[in-house]
C-alpha positions as YAML, in Angstrom:
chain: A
units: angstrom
residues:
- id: 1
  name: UNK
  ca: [0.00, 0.00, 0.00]
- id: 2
  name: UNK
  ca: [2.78, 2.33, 0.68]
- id: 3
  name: UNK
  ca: [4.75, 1.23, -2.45]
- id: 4
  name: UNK
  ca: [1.29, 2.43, -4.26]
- id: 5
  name: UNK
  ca: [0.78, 5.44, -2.90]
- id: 6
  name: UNK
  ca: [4.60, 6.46, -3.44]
- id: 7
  name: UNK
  ca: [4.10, 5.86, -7.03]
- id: 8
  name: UNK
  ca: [0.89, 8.17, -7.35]
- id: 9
  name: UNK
  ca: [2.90, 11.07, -5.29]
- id: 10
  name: UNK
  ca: [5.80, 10.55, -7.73]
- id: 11
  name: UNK
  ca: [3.76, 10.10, -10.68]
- id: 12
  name: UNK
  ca: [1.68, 13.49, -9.99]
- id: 13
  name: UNK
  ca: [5.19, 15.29, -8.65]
- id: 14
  name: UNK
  ca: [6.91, 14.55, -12.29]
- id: 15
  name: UNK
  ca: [3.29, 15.38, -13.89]
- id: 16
  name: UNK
  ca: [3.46, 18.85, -12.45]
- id: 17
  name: UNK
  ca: [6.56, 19.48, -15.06]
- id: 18
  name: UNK
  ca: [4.47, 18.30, -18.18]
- id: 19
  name: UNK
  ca: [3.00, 19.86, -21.01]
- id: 20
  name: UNK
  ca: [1.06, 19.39, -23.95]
- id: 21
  name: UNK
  ca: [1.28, 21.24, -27.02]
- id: 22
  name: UNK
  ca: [-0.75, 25.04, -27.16]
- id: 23
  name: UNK
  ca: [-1.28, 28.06, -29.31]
- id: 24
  name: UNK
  ca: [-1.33, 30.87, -27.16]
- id: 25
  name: UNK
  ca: [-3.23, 33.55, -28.75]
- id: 26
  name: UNK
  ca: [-2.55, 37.37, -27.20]
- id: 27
  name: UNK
  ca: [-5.95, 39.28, -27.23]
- id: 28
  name: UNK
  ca: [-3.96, 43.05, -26.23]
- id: 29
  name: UNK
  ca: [-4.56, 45.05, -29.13]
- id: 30
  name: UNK
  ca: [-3.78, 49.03, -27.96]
- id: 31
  name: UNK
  ca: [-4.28, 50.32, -31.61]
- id: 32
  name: UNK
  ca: [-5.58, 54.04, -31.44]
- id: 33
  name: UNK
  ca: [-5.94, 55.76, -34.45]
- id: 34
  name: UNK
  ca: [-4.31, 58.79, -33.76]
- id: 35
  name: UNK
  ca: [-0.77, 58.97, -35.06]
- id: 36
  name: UNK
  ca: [1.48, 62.03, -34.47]
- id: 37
  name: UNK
  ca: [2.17, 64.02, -37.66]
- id: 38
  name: UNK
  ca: [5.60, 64.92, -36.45]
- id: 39
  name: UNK
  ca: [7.79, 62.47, -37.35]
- id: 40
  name: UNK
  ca: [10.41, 60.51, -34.89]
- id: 41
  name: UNK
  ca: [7.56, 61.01, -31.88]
- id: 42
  name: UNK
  ca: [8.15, 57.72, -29.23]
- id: 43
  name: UNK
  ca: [5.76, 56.74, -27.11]
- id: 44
  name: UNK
  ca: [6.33, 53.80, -24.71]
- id: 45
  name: UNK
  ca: [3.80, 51.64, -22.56]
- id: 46
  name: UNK
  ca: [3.84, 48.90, -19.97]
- id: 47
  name: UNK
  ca: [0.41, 46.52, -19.28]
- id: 48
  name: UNK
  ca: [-1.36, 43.39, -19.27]
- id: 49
  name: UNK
  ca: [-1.99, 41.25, -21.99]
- id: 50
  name: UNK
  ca: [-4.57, 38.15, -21.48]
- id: 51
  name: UNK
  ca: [-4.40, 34.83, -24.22]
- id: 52
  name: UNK
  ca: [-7.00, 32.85, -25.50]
- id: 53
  name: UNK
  ca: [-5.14, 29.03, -25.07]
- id: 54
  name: UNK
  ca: [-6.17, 26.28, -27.62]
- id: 55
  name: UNK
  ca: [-4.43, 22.72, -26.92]
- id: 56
  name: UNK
  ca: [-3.76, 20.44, -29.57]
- id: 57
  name: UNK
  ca: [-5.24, 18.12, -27.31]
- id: 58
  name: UNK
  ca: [-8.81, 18.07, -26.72]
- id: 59
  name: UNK
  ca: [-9.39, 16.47, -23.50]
- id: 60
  name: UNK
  ca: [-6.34, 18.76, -22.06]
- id: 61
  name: UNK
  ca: [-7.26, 21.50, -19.84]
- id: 62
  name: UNK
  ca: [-6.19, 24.85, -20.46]
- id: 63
  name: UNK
  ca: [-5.03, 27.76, -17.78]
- id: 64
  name: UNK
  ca: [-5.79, 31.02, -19.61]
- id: 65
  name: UNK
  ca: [-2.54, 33.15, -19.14]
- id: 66
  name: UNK
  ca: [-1.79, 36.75, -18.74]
- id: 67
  name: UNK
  ca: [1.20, 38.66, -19.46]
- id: 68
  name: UNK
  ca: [3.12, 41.66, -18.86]
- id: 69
  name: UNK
  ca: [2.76, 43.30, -22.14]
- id: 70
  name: UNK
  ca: [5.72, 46.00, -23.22]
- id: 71
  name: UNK
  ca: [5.27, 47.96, -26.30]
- id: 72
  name: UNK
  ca: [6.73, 50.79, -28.08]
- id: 73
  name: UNK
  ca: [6.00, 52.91, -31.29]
- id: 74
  name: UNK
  ca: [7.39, 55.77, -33.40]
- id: 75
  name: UNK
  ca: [6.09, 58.01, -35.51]
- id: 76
  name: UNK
  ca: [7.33, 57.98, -39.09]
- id: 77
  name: UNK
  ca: [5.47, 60.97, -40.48]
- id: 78
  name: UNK
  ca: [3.07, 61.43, -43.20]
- id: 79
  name: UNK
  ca: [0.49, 59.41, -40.91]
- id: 80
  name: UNK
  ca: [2.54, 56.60, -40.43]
- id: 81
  name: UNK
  ca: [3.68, 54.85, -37.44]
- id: 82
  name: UNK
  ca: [5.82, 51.95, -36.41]
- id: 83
  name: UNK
  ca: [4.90, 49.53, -33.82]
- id: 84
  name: UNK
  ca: [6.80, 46.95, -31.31]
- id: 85
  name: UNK
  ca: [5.60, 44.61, -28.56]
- id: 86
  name: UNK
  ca: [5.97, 41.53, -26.38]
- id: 87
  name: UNK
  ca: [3.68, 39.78, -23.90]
- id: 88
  name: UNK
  ca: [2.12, 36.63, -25.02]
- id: 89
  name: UNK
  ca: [3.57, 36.99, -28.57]
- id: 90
  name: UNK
  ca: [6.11, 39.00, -30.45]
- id: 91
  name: UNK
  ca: [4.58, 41.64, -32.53]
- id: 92
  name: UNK
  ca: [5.78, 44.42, -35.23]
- id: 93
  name: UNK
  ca: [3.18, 46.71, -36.90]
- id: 94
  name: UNK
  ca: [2.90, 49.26, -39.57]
- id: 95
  name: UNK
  ca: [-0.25, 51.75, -39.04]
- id: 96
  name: UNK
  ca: [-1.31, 54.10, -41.11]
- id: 97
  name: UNK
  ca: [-3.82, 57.05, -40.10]
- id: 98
  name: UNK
  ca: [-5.66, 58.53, -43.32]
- id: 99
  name: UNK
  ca: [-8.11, 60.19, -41.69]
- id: 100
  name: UNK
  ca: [-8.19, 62.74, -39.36]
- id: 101
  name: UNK
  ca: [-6.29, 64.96, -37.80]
- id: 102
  name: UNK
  ca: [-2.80, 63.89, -36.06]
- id: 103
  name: UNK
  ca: [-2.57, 63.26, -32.25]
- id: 104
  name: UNK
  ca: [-1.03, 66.64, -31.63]
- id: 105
  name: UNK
  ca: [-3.81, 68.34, -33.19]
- id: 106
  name: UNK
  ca: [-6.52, 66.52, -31.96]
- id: 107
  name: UNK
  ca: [-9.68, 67.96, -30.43]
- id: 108
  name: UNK
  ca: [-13.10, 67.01, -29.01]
- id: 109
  name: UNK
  ca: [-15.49, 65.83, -31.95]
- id: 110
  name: UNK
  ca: [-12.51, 64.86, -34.06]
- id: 111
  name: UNK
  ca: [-13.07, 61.68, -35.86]
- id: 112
  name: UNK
  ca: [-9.95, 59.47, -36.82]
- id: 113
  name: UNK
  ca: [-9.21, 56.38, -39.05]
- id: 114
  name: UNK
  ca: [-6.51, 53.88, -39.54]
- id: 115
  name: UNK
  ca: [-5.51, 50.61, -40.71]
- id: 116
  name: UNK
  ca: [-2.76, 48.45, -39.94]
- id: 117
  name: UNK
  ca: [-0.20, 45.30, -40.82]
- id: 118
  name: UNK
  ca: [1.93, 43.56, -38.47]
- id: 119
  name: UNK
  ca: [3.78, 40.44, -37.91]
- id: 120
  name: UNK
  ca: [3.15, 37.92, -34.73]
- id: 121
  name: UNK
  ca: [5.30, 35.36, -33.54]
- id: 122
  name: UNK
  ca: [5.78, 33.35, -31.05]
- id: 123
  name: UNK
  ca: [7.43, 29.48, -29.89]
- id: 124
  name: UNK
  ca: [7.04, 26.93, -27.34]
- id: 125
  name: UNK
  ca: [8.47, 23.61, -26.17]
- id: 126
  name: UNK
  ca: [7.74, 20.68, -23.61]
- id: 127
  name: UNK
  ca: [7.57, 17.76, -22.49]
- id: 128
  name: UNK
  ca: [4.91, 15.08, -22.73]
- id: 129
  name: UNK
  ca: [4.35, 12.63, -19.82]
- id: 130
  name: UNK
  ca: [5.72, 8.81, -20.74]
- id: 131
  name: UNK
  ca: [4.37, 5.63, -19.14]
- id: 132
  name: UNK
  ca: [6.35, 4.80, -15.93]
- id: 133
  name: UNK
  ca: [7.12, 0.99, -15.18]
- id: 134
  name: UNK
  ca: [8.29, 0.98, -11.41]
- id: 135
  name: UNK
  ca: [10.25, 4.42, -10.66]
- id: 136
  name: UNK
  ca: [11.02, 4.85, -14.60]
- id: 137
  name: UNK
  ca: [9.87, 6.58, -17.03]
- id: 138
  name: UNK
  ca: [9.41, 5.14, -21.18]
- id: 139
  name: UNK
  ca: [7.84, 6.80, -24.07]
- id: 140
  name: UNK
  ca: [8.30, 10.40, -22.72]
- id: 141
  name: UNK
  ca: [8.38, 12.96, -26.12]
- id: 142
  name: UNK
  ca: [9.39, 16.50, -26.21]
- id: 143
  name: UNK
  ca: [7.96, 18.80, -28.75]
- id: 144
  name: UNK
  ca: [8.73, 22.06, -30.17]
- id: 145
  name: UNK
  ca: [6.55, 24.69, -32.27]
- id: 146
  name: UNK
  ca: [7.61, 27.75, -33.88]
- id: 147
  name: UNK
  ca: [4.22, 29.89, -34.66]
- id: 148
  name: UNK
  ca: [3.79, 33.24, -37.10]
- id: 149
  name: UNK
  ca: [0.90, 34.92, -38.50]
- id: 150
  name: UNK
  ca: [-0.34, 38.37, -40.38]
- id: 151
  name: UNK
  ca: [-1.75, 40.55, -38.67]
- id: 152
  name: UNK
  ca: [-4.23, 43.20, -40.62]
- id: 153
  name: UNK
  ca: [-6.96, 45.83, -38.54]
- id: 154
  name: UNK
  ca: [-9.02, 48.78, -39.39]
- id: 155
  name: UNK
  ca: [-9.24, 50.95, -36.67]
- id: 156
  name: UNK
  ca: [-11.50, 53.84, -35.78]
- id: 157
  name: UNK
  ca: [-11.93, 56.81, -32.74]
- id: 158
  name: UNK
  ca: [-14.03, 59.63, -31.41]
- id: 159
  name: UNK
  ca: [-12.33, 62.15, -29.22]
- id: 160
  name: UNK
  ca: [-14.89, 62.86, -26.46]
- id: 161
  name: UNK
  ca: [-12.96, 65.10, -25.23]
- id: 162
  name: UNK
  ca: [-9.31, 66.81, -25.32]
- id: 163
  name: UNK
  ca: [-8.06, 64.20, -22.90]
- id: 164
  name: UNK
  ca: [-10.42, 61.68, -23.85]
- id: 165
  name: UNK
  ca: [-9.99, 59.28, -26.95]
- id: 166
  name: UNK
  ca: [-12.47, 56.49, -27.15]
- id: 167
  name: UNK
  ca: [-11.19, 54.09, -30.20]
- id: 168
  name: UNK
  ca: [-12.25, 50.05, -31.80]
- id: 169
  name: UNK
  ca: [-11.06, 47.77, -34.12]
- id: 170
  name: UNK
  ca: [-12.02, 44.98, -36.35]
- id: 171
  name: UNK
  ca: [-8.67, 42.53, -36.93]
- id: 172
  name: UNK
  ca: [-7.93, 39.22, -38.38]
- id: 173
  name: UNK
  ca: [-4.77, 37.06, -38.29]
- id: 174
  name: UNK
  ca: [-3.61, 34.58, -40.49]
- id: 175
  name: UNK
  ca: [-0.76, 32.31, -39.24]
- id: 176
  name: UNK
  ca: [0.52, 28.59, -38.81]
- id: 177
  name: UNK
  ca: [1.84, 26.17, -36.17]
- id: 178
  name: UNK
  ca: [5.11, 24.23, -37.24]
- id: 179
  name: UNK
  ca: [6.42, 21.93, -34.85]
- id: 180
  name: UNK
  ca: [7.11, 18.33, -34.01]
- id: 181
  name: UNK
  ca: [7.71, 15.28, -31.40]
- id: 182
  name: UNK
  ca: [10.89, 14.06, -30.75]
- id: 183
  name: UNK
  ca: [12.56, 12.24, -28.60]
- id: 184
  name: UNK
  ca: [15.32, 13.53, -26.24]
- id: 185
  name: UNK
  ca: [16.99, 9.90, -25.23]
- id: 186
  name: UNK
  ca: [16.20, 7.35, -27.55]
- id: 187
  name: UNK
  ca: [17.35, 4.78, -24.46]
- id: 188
  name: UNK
  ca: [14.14, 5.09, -22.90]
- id: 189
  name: UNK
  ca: [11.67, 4.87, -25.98]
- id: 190
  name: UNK
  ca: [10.52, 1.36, -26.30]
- id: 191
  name: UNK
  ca: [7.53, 1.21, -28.24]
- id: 192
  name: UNK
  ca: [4.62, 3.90, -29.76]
- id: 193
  name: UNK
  ca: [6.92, 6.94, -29.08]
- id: 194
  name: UNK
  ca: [5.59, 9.74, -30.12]
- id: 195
  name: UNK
  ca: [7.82, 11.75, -33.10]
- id: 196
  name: UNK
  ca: [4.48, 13.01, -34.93]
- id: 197
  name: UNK
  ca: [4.93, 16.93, -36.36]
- id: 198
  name: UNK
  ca: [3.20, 19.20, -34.96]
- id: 199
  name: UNK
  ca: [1.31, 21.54, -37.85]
- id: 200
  name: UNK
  ca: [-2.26, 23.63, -38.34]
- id: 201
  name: UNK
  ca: [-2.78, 26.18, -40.37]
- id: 202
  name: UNK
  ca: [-5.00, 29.33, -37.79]
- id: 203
  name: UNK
  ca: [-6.50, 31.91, -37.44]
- id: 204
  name: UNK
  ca: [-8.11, 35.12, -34.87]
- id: 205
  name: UNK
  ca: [-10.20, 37.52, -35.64]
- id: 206
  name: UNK
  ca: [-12.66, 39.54, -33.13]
- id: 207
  name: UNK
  ca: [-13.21, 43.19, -32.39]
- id: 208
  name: UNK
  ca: [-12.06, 45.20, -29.16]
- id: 209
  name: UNK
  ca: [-13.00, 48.76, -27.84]
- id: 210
  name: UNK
  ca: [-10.76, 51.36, -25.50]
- id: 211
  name: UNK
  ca: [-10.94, 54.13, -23.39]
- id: 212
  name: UNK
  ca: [-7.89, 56.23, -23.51]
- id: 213
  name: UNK
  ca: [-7.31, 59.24, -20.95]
- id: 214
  name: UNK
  ca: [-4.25, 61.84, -21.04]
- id: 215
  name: UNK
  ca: [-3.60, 62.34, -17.50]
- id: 216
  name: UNK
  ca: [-1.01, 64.96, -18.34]
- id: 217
  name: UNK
  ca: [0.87, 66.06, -21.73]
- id: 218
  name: UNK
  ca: [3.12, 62.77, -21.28]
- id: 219
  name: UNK
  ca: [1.48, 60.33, -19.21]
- id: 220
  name: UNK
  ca: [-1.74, 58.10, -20.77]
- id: 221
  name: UNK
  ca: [-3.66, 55.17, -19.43]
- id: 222
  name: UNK
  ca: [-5.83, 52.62, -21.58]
- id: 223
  name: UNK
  ca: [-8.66, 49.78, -20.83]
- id: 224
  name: UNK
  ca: [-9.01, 47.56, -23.33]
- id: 225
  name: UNK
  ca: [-12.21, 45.27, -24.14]
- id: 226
  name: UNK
  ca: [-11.55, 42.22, -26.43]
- id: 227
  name: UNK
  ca: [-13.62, 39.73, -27.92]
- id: 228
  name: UNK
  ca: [-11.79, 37.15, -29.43]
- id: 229
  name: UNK
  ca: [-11.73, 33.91, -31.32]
- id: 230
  name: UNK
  ca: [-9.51, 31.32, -32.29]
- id: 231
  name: UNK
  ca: [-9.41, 28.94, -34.89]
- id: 232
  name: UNK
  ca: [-6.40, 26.46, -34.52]
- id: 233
  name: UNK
  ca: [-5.78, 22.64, -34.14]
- id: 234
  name: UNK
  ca: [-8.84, 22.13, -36.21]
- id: 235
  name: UNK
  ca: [-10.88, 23.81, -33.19]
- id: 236
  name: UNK
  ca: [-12.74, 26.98, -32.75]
- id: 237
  name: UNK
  ca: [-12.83, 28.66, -28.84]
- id: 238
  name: UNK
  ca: [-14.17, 31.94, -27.93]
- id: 239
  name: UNK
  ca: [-13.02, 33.82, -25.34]
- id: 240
  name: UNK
  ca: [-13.67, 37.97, -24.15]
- id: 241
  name: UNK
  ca: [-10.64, 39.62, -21.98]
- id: 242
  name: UNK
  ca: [-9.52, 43.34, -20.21]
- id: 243
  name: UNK
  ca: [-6.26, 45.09, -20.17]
- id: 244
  name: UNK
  ca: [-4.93, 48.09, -18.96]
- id: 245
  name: UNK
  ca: [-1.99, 49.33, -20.17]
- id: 246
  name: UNK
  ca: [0.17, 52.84, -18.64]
- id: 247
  name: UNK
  ca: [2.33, 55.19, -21.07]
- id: 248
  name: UNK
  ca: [4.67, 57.75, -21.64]
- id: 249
  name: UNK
  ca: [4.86, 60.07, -24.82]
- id: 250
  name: UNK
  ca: [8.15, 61.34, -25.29]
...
C-alpha cells in the first residue's frame, strides 16, 4: 500500500513538469488611431496582456494566461507609425492614419481612421508525460513549435474630449503552427513513441473597444475590451478579456 501510494505522489510530482502542445493567442490590441504628424515622436507603454489558449489536445485542460505586455511605437510621419511589442507573442506593426487629424492636433469631436499590418510570432516547447514501469519513465516525447501569422486591422476613434480618446477595431490574423515530437533519449523509448509533427494552419479575428485618458501632456492610461476567437488545431474557442496598459509620450 505504501509502495502504491509512493508511485501516485511521484507520478503526480513529475506530472506537475508536463505539457502538452498550445497556441497561445494574445488578445492586447492598444491600436488608437491617432498617429502624431511629427515624425520621430516615441511613445512607450507597460500593461497586461490576457491569451486565448487552444491545446492540440482536446481532453487537455487549459489555464488562460496573462502577461506583462511592453510595447513601443514611433512616428514615421506622413500618418505613419511603427509599432513593437511583447507579452504573449512578439509583434511588429505598420499603421497608417488617413483620416483625421494627427494626435497633436486633436480635439473634441474629431473623428480618426486607420488601418494596420503587423507580424506575430511566437514558440514553445515541452515535455509530454511517458508511461512509468516501477520508478522509470518510457515513451516520454518533447515537442517544439515555432508559430507566425499576419496581422491586418481597421481601426477607428471619437475624441470625447481633449483628454479623452475612445477608439475600436475589427482585426484578423492569419498564421501557422510548425512543430514536431521528438525524442530527447532514444534509451528510454521502447515502443509507440511519439515523433508526430506538430502543424495547423489558424486563425483570430474579433473586435475590441478602449478608453484612452491623457492624465497629463506625457502620461496616458488605456482599458481595453476584447472579444476574441480562435481557430487552430482544427478547433474553434471563444473567449472575451480586459487590459490596462500605462504610457509615456516622449
Amino acid at each position: 500500500m505504501k509502495k502504491t501510494l509512493s508511485l501516485i505522489a511521484l507520478s503526480t510530482l513529475l506530472g506537475g513538469c508536463y505539457s502538452s502542445p498550445e497556441s497561445l493567442n494574445s488578445m492586447a490590441r492598444f491600436h488608437s488611431p491617432e498617429v502624431n504628424k511629427a515624425p520621430f515622436k516615441l511613445s512607450m507603454s507597460l500593461g497586461t496582456d490576457t491569451s486565448n489558449v487552444v491545446a492540440l489536445n482536446a481532453n487537455h485542460e487549459v489555464t488562460e494566461d496573462s502577461h506583462l505586455r511592453a510595447a513601443a511605437e514611433l512616428s514615421l510621419g506622413h500618418g505613419f507609425e511603427f509599432g513593437w511589442a511583447a507579452g504573449g507573442e512578439g509583434k511588429y506593426s505598420l499603421k497608417y492614419q488617413f483620416y483625421g487629424k494627427g494626435r497633436e492636433e486633436a480635439s473634441s469631436g474629431d473623428i480618426s481612421l486607420a488601418m494596420s499590418i503587423g507580424y506575430v510570432s511566437g514558440d514553445d516547447s515541452g515535455v509530454e508525460a511517458g508511461n512509468f514501469v516501477g520508478f522509470q519513465e518510457y515513451n516520454k516525447s518533447h515537442w517544439e513549435f515555432d508559430k507566425n501569422a499576419i496581422d491586418v486591422a481597421l481601426i477607428s476613434g471619437y475624441r470625447l474630449t481633449p483628454d479623452l480618446l475612445v477608439y475600436g477595431s475589427v482585426f484578423y490574423q492569419d498564421g501557422e503552427i510548425d512543430g514536431r515530437y521528438y525524442i530527447k533519449d532514444p534509451s528510454l523509448c521502447t515502443t509507440g513513441c511519439k515523433t508526430d509533427p506538430i502543424n495547423s494552419d489558424g486563425k483570430n479575428y474579433g473586435v475590441s473597444v478602449a478608453l484612452e485618458y491623457a492624465f497629463t501632456r506625457n502620461v496616458f492610461g488605456t482599458l481595453e475590451a476584447t472579444l476574441h476567437q480562435a481557430d487552430w488545431f482544427d478547433r474553434t474557442k471563444s473567449e472575451s478579456s480586459a487590459n490596462l496598459n500605462v504610457g509615456y509620450r516622449f
